[in-house]
mmCIF file of C-alpha atoms in Angstrom:
data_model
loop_
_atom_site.group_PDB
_atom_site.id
_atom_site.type_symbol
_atom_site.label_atom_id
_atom_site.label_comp_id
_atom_site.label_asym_id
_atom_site.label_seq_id
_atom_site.Cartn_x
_atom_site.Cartn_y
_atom_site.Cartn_z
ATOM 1 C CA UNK A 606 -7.516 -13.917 9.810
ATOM 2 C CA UNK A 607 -6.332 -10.039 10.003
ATOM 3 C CA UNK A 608 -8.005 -9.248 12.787
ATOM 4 C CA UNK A 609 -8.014 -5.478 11.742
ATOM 5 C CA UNK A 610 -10.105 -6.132 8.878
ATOM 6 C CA UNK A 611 -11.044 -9.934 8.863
ATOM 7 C CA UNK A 612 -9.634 -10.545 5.413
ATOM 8 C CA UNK A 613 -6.944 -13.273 4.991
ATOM 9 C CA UNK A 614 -8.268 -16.355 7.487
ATOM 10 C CA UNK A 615 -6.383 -19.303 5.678
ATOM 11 C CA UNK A 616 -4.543 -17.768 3.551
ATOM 12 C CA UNK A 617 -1.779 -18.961 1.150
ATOM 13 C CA UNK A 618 0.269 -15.607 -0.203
ATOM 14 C CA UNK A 619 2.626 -16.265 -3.362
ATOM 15 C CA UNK A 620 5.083 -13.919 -4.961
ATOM 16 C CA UNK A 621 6.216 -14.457 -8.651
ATOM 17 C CA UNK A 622 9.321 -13.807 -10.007
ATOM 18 C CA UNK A 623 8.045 -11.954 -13.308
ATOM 19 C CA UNK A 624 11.781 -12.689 -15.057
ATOM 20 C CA UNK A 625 12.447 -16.378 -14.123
ATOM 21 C CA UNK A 626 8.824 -16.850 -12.910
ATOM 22 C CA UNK A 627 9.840 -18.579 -10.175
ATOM 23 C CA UNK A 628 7.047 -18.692 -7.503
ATOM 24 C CA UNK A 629 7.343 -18.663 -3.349
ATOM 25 C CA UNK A 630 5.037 -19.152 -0.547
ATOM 26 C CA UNK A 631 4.605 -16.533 2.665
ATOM 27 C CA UNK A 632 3.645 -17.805 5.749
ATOM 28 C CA UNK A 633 0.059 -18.592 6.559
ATOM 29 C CA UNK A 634 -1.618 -17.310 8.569
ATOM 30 C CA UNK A 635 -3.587 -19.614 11.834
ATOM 31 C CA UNK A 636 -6.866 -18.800 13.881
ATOM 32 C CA UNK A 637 -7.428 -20.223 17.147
ATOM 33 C CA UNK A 638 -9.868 -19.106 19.532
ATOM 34 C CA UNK A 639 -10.080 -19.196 23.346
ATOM 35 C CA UNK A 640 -13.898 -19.468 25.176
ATOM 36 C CA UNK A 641 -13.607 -17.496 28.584
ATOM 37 C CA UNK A 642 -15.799 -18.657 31.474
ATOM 38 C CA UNK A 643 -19.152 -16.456 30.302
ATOM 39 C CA UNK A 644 -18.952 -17.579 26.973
ATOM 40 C CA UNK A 645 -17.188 -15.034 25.169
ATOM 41 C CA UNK A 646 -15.071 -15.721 22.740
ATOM 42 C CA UNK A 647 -11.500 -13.932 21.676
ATOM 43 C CA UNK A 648 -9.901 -14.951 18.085
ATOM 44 C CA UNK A 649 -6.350 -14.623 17.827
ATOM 45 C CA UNK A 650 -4.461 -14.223 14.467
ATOM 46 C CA UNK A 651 -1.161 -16.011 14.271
ATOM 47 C CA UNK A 652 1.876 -16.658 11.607
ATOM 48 C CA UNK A 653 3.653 -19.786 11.855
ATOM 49 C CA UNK A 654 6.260 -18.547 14.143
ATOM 50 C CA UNK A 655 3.656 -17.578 16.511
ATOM 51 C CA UNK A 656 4.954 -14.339 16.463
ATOM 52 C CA UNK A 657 1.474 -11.629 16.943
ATOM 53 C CA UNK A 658 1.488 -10.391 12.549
ATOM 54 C CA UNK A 659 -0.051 -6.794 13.167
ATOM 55 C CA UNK A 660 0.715 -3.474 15.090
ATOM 56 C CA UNK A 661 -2.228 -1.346 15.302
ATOM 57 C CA UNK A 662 -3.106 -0.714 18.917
ATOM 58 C CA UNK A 663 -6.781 -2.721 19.381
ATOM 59 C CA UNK A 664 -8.630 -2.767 22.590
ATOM 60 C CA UNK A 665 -10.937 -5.110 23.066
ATOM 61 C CA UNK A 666 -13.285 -4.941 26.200
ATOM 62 C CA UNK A 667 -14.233 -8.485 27.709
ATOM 63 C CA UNK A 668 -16.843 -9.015 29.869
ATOM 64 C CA UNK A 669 -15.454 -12.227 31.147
ATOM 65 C CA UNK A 670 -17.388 -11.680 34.856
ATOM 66 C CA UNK A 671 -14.520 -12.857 36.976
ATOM 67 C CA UNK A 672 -14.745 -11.879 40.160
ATOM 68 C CA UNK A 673 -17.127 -9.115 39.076
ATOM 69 C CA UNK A 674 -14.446 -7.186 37.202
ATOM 70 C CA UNK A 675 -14.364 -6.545 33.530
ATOM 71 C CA UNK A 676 -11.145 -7.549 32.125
ATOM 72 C CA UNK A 677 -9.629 -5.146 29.587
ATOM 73 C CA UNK A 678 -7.380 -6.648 27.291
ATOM 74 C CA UNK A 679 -4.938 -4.559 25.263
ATOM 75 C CA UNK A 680 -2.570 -6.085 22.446
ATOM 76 C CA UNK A 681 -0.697 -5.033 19.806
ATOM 77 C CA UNK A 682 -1.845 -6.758 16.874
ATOM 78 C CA UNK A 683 -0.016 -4.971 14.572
ATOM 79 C CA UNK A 684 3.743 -5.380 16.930
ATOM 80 C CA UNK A 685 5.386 -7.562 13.977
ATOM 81 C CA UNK A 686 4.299 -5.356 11.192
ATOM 82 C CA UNK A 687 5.838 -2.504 13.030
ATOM 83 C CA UNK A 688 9.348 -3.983 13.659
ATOM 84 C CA UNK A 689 9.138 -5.579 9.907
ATOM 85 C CA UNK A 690 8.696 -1.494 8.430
ATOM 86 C CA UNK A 691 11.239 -0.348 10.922
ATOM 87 C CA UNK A 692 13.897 -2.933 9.472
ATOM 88 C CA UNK A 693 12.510 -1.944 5.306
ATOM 89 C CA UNK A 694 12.727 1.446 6.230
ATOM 90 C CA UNK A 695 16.493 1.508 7.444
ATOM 91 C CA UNK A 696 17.498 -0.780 4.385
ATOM 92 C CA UNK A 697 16.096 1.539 1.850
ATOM 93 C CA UNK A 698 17.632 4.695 3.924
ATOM 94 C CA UNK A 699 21.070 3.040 4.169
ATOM 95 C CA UNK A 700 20.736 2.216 0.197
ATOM 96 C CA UNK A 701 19.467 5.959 -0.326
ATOM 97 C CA UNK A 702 16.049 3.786 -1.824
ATOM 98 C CA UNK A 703 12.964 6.006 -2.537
ATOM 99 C CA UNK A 704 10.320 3.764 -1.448
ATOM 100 C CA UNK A 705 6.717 4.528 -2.245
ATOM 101 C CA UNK A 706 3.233 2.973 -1.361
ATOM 102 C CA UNK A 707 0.973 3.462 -4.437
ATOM 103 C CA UNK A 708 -2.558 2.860 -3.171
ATOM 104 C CA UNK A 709 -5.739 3.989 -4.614
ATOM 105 C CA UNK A 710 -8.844 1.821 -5.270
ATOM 106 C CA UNK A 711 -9.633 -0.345 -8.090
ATOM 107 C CA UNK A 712 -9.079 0.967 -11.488
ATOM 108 C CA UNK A 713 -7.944 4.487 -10.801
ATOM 109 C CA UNK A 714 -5.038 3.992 -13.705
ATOM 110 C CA UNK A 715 -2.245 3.121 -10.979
ATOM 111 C CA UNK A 716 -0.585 0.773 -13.471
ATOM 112 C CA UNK A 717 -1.203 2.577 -15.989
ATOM 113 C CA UNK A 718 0.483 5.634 -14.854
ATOM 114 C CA UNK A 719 3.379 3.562 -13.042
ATOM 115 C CA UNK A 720 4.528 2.335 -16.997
ATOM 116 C CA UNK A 721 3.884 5.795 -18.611
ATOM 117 C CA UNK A 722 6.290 6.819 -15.668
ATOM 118 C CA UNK A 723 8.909 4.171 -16.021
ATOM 119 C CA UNK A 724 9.040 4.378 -19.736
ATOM 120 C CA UNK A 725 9.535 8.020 -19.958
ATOM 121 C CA UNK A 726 12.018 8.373 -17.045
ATOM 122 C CA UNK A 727 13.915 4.604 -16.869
ATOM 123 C CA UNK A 728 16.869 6.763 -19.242
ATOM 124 C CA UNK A 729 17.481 8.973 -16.025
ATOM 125 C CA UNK A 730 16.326 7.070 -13.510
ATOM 126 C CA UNK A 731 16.166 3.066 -12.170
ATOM 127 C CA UNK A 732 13.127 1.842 -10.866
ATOM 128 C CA UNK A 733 11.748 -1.567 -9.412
ATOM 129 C CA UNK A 734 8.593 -2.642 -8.871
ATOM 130 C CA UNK A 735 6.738 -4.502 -6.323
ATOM 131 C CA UNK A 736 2.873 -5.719 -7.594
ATOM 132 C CA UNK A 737 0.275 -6.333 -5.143
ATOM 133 C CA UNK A 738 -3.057 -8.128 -6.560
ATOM 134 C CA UNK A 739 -4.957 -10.215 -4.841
ATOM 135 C CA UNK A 740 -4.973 -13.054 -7.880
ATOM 136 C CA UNK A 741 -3.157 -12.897 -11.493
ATOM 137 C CA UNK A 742 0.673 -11.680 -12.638
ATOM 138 C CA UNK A 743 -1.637 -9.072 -15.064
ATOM 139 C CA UNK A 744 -0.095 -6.340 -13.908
ATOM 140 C CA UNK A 745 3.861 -7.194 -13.132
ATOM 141 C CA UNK A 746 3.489 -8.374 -16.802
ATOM 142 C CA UNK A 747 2.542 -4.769 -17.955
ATOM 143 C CA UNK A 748 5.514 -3.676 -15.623
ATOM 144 C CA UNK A 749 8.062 -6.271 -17.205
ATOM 145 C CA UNK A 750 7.150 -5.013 -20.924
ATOM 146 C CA UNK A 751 8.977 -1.906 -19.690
ATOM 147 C CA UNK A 752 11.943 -3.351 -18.905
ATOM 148 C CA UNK A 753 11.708 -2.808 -15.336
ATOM 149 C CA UNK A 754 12.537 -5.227 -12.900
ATOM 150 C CA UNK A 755 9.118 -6.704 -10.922
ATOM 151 C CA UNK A 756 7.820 -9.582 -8.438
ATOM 152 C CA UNK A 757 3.860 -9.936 -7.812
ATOM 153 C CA UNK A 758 2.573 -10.264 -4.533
ATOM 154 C CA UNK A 759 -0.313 -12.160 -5.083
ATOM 155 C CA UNK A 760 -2.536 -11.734 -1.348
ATOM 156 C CA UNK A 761 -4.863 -14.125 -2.019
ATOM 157 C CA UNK A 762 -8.122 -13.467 0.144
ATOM 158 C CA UNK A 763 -5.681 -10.429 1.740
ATOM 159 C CA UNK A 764 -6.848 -6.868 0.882
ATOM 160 C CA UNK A 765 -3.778 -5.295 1.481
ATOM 161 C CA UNK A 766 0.220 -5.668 1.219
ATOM 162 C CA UNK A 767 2.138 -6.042 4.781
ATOM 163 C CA UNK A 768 5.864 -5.045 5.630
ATOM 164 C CA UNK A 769 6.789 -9.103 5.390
ATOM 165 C CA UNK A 770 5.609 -9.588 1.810
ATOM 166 C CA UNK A 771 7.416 -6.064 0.724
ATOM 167 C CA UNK A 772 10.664 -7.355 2.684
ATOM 168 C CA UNK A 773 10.251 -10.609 0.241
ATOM 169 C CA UNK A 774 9.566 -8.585 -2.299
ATOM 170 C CA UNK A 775 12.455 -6.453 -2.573
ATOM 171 C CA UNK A 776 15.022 -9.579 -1.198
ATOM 172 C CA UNK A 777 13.853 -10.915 -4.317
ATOM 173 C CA UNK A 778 14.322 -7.781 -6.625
ATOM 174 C CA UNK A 779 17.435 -6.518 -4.534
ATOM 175 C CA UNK A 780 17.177 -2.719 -6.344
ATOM 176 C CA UNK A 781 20.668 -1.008 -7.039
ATOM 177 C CA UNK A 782 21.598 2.084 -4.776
ATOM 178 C CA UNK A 783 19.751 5.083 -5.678
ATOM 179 C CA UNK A 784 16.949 3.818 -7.228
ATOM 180 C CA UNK A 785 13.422 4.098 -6.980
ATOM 181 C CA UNK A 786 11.306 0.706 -5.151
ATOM 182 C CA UNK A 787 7.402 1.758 -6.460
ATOM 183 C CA UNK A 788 5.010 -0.534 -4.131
ATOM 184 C CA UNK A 789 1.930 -1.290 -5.990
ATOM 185 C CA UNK A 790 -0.625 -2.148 -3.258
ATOM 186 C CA UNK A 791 -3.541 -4.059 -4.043
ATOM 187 C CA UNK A 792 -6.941 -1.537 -5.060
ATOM 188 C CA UNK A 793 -8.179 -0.814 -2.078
ATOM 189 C CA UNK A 794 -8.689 2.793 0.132
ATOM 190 C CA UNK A 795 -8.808 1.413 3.253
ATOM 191 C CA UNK A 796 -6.450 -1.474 5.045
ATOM 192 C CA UNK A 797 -3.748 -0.500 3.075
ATOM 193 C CA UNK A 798 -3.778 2.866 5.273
ATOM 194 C CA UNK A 799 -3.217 0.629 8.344
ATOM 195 C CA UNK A 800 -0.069 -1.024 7.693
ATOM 196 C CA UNK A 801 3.317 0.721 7.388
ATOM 197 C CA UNK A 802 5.763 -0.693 5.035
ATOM 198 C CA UNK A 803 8.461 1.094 5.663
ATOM 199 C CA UNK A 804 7.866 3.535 2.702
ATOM 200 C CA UNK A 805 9.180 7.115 2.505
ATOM 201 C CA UNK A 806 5.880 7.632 1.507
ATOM 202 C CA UNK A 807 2.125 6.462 0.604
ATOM 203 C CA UNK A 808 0.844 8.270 -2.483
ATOM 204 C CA UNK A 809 -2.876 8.111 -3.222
ATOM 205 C CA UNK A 810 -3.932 8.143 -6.638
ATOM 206 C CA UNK A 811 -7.903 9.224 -7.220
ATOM 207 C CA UNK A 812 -8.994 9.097 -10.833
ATOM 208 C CA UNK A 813 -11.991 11.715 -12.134
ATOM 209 C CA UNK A 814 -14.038 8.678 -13.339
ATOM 210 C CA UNK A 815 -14.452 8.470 -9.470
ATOM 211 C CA UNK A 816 -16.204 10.599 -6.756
ATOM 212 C CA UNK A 817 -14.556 14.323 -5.553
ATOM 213 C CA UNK A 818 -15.870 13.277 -2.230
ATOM 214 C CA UNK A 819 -13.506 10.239 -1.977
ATOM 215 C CA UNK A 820 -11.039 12.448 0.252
ATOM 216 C CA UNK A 821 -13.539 13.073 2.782
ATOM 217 C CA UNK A 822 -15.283 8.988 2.135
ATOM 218 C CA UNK A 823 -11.972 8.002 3.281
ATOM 219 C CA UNK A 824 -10.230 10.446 5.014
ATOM 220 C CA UNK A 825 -7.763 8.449 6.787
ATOM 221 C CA UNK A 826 -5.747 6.646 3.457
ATOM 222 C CA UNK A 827 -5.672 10.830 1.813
ATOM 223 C CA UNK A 828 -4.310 11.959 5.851
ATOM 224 C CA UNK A 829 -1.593 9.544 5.566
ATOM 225 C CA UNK A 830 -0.661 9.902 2.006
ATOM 226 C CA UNK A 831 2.051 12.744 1.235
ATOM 227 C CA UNK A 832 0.585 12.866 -2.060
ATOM 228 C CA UNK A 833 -2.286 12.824 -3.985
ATOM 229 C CA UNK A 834 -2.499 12.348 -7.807
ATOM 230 C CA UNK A 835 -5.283 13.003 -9.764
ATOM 231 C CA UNK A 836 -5.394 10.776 -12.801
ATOM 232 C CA UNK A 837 -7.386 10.782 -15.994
ATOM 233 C CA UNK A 838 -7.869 14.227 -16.411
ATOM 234 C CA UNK A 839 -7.822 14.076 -20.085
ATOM 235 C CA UNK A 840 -11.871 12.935 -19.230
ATOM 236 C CA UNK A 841 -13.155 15.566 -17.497
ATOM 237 C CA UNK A 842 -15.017 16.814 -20.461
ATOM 238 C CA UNK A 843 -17.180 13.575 -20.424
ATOM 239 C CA UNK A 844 -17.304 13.352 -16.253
ATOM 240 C CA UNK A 845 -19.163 15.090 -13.548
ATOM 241 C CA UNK A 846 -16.393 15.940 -11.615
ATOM 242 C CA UNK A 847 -15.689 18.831 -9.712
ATOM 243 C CA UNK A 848 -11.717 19.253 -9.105
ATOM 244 C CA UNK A 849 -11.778 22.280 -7.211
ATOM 245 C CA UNK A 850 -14.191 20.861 -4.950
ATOM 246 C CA UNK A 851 -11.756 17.113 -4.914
ATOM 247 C CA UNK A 852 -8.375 19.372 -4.163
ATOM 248 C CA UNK A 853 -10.869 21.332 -1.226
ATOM 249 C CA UNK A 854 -11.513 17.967 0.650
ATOM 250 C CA UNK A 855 -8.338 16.442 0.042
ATOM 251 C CA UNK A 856 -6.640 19.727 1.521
ATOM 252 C CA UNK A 857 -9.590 19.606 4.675
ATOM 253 C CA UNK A 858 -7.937 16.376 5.546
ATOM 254 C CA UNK A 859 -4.529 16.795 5.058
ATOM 255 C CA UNK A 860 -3.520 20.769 4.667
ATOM 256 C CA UNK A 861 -0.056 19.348 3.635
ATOM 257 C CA UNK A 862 -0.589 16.904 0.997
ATOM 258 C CA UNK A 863 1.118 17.869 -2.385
ATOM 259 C CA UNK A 864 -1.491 17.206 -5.454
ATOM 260 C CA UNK A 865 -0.661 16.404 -8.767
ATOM 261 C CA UNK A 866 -3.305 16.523 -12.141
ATOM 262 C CA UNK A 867 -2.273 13.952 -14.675
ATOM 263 C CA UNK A 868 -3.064 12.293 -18.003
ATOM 264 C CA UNK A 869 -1.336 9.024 -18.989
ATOM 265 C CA UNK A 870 -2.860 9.257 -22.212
ATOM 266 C CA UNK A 871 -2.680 13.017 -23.212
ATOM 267 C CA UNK A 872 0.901 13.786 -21.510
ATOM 268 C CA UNK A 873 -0.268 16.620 -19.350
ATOM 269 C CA UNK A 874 0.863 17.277 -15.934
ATOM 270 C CA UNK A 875 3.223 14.292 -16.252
ATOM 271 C CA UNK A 876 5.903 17.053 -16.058
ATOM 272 C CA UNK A 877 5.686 18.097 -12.909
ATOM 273 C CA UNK A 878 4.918 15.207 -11.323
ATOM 274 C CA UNK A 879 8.631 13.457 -12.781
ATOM 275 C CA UNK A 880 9.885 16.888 -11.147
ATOM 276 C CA UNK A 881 8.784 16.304 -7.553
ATOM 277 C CA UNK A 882 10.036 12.316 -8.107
ATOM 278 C CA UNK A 883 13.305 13.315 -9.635
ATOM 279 C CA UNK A 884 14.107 15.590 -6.251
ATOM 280 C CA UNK A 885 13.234 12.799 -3.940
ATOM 281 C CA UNK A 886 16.306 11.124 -4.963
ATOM 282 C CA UNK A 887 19.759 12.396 -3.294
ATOM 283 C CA UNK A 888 21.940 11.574 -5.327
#
């Protein structure tokens, strides 16, 4: 079990070859628990290496009464995830690999977008895919209709993609120098804030079927992401949403973050945003 969120306990992770569709298994994870002497009980979260799987700093206070002390344990849970995005991060830099972490939550238009984007730019540029979902191969089968090279992470009970399964991921793709790795991480705008990849960057898609307030609902995913896109806007006719008011919160978290408006449908902004991705790449 992820003891930063509790998803995962038991878990059985598979990535699919969308090309051959040849599957693998990731590590499990294993629970085991310890009882101190008042009763208390600590949970620990391990692979099958027995190697700690997360690196977010966690203290947990235990009142275990010995000697009439409290006993503060500190760990890094998140140590392995760490080292794993260190290691991704100098294999994409050494490749000159733009890696980045798509997250958003469910239904947003991520894949959507990520094909409009590959079809119109895969004659300039080369792109590979990594899916996350927690079950199906729907969406590295809307990726492969592109042409583009793709593996699904399927996470099971996981809500969230870790720097292992993007390390099998892109062993398994093996993208060409100067080329563009997009991470798909499963729909969710919070866990996948937690865990570095190794990307050059996390970009948070928000679609205007959802709420303006989501910058400020989850503030820490939109202070960690570089970018923000702003999908659907063909609808805002037919929504109640307020963008000035969306671009305001987004910019009270994170005064830095560079905003795109889109339409996958209707073509517009798409320009600009193929701009800003076209100068990531050094060529």
């Amino acid at each position: 079990m992820c003891v930063t969120c509790g998803c995962s306990g038991n878990n059985q992770i598979t990535i699919t070859n969308s090309q051959t569709g040849e599957k693998m298994t990731v590590d499990k994870h294993h629970s085991h628990t310890h009882t101190l002497p008042d009763g208390t009980i600590i949970t620990h979260t391990h692979s099958d290496n027995h190697t700690p799987e997360h690196n977010h700093q966690e203290t947990a206070e235990v009142h275990a009464k010995m000697h009439g002390t409290i006993i503060s344990l500190e760990q890094k849970i998140l140590q392995k995830n760490d080292l794993i995005a260190a290691q991704n991060r100098g294999w994409f830099k050494g490749r000159n690999i733009l890696a980045l972490n798509l997250v958003s939550s469910p239904g947003s238009g991520k894949t959507t977008l990520l094909a409009r984007t590959i079809n119109d730019l895969k004659s300039e540029l080369t792109f590979s895919v990594i899916e996350g979902d927690q079950e199906t191969i729907n969406d590295a089968e809307k990726i492969r209709q592109t042409g583009c090279k793709v593996v699904q992470i399927n996470t099971g009970k996981g809500c969230h993609l870790e720097a292992a399964m993007v390390e099998k991921g892109y062993t398994e793709l093996n993208p060409p120098l100067d080329s563009i790795l997009m991470i798909e991480n499963v729909g969710n705008l919070v866990c996948p804030a937690l865990f570095d990849l190794g990307e050059n960057c996390k970009v948070a898609i928000l679609s205007v079927t959802e709420g303006e307030d989501k910058p400020i609902k989850y503030p820490y995913m939109f202070r960690e992401s570089q970018v923000m896109i702003l999908t659907k806007i063909d609808l805002l006719p037919y929504v109640q949403f307020d963008v000035n008011r969306c671009i305001e919160y987004a910019k009270q978290v994170n005064p830095n973050i560079k905003i795109f408006q889109v339409s996958a449908t209707s073509e517009e902004g798409l320009n600009e945003w193929y701009e800003w991705l076209k100068n990531q790449i050094i060529s």
